[in-house]
Amino acid sequence: MRPRLLRTAIAGALTAGLTLALGGCAGNGAADVTTLDFFQFKGEALEDFNEIIAAFEAENPDIKVVQNQVGDAETLIRTLLVKDRTPDVMTLNANGNFGKLAEAGVFYDFSDEPILDTISPGVQDILADLGNHGDEVNSLGYVNNANGIIYNQDIFEQEGLEVPETWDELIALCDTLQERGITPFATSLAENWTPMPSWNGIGAYYAQDDFFAEMRADGASIGPDSAVSFEEDFPEAMERQAELFQYSQDGYRGASYDDSTSLFAQGGAAMMLQGIWALSPVKAVNPDIRAGIFPYPVPQDPADRMLVSGVDVAVTMARDTPHKEEALRFIEFMFRPDVIEEFAASQTMMPSVEGAQLSDDPALQSIAPYFESGRITGFIDHQVPTAIPLTGVVQQYLYDGDVQGALSTLDNEWRKVAVRTITKNEED
């Protein structure tokens, strides 16, 4: 257990021990303890949550928290909901599926809870875009990731290069690196998900002003002649993504994610088109690398740049848990600044609590200003129905360069989903 949480646990244990000593044999032992079912999806956070639980239980001897960590969390949580066995407290990845569950009204409404006031409004806006039940607030953002362009700070410093603030500056930077014999980007296309970070990072700018709300409203009429559509609004975004991939290493189309992270870690490329999650495998190869992150510099005005960020861990609780008071107590403990700071540092993530301190990791420090100023926006692929084969379409486009074919496919698939949804709703 890390120092601060260890001290917390020890202090709590001493207090609990003193209380028991003064109370003698009064009480019924285990009968006085409430057990909370804590469902969490993140395997790499298992030990971090074990430490949080130990520290919490030491301060709250009347509550026992049982952590249930599972691999396929989305499937299991749906099964539990169907069986009316919703866990007391849950952490889930905040994606489109999570938003649908929130809209269904199965989660608690935190609207009137004081803890909501401690969380960055920008983080809660990302969750609201995914979905809530009516006007409720059904989840709390815990830690956020960052999706941008990762760069090797040592290479930039050695070559006297500046972080680009506009698209033209980014392309000029890539040209300069090539002229000096340095590969601009370590990328990969062997897995279909690896192009999605750049699609999200660039496409976010083209999906502002309620783009997806209008897409959902137009539904089955989406196409080249509709007010909004992929064919209408996304050609430049797709072309710019393909432009960046042209600055990749030789053989990138057959390279795996592990290949690209290893190449970047060893100094074989100056940048990566990945998010902050890639730093763990990078540092596994090269623990001493100094890496920063900057947002995709799409807008003409640098002041309009945004960092694409997802709520990597969202916290919620069952709407009708019989242990409401105890569950809220545990959640409030999780959001305590000293607790969330340690968790975020361990996971290389941004804490959601306003005023929480960041670790000194250069990647986190480089993106901190965007969180502090609220210049963050969510992953747009979370807005695309899972029935649409988005990742495959984007991957194929980067192989064949057929932007019209890719965008018309996305619009066509959107229409299909809309028709099925409308038909089902009419039948219901």
XYZ file of N, CA and C in Angstrom, residues 11 81 167 315:
12
model
N -4.408 4.867 10.757
C -5.131 5.766 11.658
C -6.546 5.276 11.878
N -28.362 -6.669 -14.307
C -29.492 -5.749 -14.330
C -30.782 -6.481 -14.689
N -2.650 23.053 -38.096
C -2.473 21.897 -38.979
C -1.282 22.093 -39.909
N -18.080 6.342 -11.972
C -18.584 5.727 -10.740
C -20.089 5.951 -10.649
